[in-house]
Structure formats: structure tokens, C-alpha cells
Coordinates of C-alpha atoms in Angstrom, one line a residue:
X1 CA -74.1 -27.7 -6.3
X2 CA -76.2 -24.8 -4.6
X3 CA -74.5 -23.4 -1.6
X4 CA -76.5 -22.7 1.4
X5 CA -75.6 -19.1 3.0
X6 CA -75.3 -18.6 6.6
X7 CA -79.1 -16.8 6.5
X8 CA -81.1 -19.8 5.2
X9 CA -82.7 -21.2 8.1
X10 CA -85.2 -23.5 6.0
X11 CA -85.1 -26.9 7.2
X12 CA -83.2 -29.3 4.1
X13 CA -85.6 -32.3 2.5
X14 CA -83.1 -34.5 4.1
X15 CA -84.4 -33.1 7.7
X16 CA -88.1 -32.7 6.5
X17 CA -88.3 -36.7 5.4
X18 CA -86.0 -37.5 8.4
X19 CA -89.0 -36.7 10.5
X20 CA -90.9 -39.3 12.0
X21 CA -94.3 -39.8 10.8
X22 CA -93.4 -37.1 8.1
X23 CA -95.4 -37.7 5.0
X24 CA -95.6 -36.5 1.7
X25 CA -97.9 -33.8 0.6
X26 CA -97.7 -32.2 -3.3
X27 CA -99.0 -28.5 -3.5
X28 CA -100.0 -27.2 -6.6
X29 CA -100.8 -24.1 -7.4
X30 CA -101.3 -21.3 -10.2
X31 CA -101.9 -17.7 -9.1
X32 CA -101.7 -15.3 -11.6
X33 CA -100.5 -12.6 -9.2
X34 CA -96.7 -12.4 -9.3
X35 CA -96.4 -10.8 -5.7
X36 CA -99.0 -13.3 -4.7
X37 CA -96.9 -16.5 -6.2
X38 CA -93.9 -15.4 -4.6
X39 CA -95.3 -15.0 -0.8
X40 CA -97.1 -18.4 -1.5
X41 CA -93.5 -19.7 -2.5
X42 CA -91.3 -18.6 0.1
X43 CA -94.3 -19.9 2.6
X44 CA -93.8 -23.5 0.9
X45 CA -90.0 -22.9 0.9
X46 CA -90.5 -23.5 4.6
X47 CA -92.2 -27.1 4.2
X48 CA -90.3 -28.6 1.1
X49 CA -88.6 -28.4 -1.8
X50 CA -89.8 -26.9 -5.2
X51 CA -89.9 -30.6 -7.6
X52 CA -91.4 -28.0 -10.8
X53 CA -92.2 -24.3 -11.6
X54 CA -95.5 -24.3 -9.5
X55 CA -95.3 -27.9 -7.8
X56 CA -93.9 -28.5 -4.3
X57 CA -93.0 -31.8 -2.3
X58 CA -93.9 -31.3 1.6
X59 CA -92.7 -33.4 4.3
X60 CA -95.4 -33.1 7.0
X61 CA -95.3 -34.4 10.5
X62 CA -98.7 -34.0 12.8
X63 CA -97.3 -30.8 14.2
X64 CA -95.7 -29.3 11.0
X65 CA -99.2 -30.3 9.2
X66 CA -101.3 -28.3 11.5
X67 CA -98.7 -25.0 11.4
X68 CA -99.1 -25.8 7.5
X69 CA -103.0 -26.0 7.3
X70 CA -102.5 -22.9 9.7
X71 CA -100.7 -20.5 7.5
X72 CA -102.2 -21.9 4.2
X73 CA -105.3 -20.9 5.5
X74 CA -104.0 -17.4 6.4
X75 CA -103.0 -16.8 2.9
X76 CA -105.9 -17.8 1.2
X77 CA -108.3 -15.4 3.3
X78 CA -105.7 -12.3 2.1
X79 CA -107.6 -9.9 -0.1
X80 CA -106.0 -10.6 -3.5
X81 CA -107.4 -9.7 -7.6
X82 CA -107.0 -12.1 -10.0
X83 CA -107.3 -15.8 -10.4
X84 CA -106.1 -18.6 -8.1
X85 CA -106.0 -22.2 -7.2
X86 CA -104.1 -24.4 -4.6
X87 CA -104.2 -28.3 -4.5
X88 CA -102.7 -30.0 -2.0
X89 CA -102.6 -33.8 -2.5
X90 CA -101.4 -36.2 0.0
X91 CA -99.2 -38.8 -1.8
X92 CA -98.8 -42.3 -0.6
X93 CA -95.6 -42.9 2.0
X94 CA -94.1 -45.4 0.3
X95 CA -94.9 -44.0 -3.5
X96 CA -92.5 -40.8 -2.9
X97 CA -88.7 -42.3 -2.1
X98 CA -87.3 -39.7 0.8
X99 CA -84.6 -37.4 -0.5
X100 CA -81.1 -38.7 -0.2
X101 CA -79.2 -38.6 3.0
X102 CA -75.8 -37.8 0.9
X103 CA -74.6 -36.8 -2.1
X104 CA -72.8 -39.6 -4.3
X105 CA -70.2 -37.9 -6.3
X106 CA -68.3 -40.3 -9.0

């Protein structure tokens, strides 16, 4: 089980799908700058929860969307070299189960 140190201020998935309204958003994305990648990580570190190397699961209320959208944009407009893409796809409420409230240990 990962410990969480005194510093981390990110909000857990539990909070993020405790929101109300807060839906799902996947973002995708393969940038083949490492320093690039890694600033476009910790940004999504802020949102949700990494579900694969270069795939993240976003809770989004209205008002975390729009600081979101807000910030994503940011990045893209930096001056970077090499190749990128970012998807974001908004998944279906009720096709993405919300993380669980508690752990279950048997």
C-alpha cells in the first residue's frame, strides 16, 4: 500500500469522484520529450489518477474542468521540439465505476 507523505497535497480519486457533478475524463497522451512528459504528468497528477503508462482517469467538476482546459491549454502553447499528442475523451458517468471509498483487506 503506497503511503502518502505529509507534502502531497493532490486531492485522492476517492475526493475527485466524491465531487458532485464530477465526471470522467481519460487523457492520453505520447510526447516524446521526457522533461515535457513529466511536467504534463505531474499537471494530471493534480486531476486523477495515472490507470497506464501514458493514460489518466480525471474526475472533472464544472469548476475543476475549466482550471483543467485552463492549464492544458497553457502547456500546449509552451515552445517544445519533438512530437506530441494529447486526447482527452470524456467517458460515460455511469461506464467508469468511482474509485473505492475504502480499502477491503481480507
Amino acid at each position: 500500500m503506497k503511503a502518502e507523505s505529509q507534502h502531497d497535497h493532490r486531492p485522492s480519486a476517492n475526493a475527485l469522484a466524491a465531487r458532485p457533478h464530477a465526471l470522467p475524463v481519460y487523457v492520453a497522451y505520447d510526447i516524446s520529450d521526457r522533461r515535457r512528459r513529466n511536467c504534463l504528468r505531474r499537471l494530471l497528477l493534480g486531476f486523477g489518477e495515472p490507470v497506464q503508462e501514458s493514460v489518466f482517469l480525471c474526475w472533472l467538476d464544472a469548476t475543476r474542468q475549466q482550471r483543467f482546459d485552463r492549464l492544458l491549454d497553457t502547456f500546449r502553447r509552451l515552445p517544445h521540439v519533438g512530437d506530441e499528442r494529447i486526447d482527452c475523451i470524456r467517458a460515460r458517468a455511469d461506464s467508469v465505476p468511482p474509485p473505492a471509498r475504502e480499502w477491503v483487506i481480507e
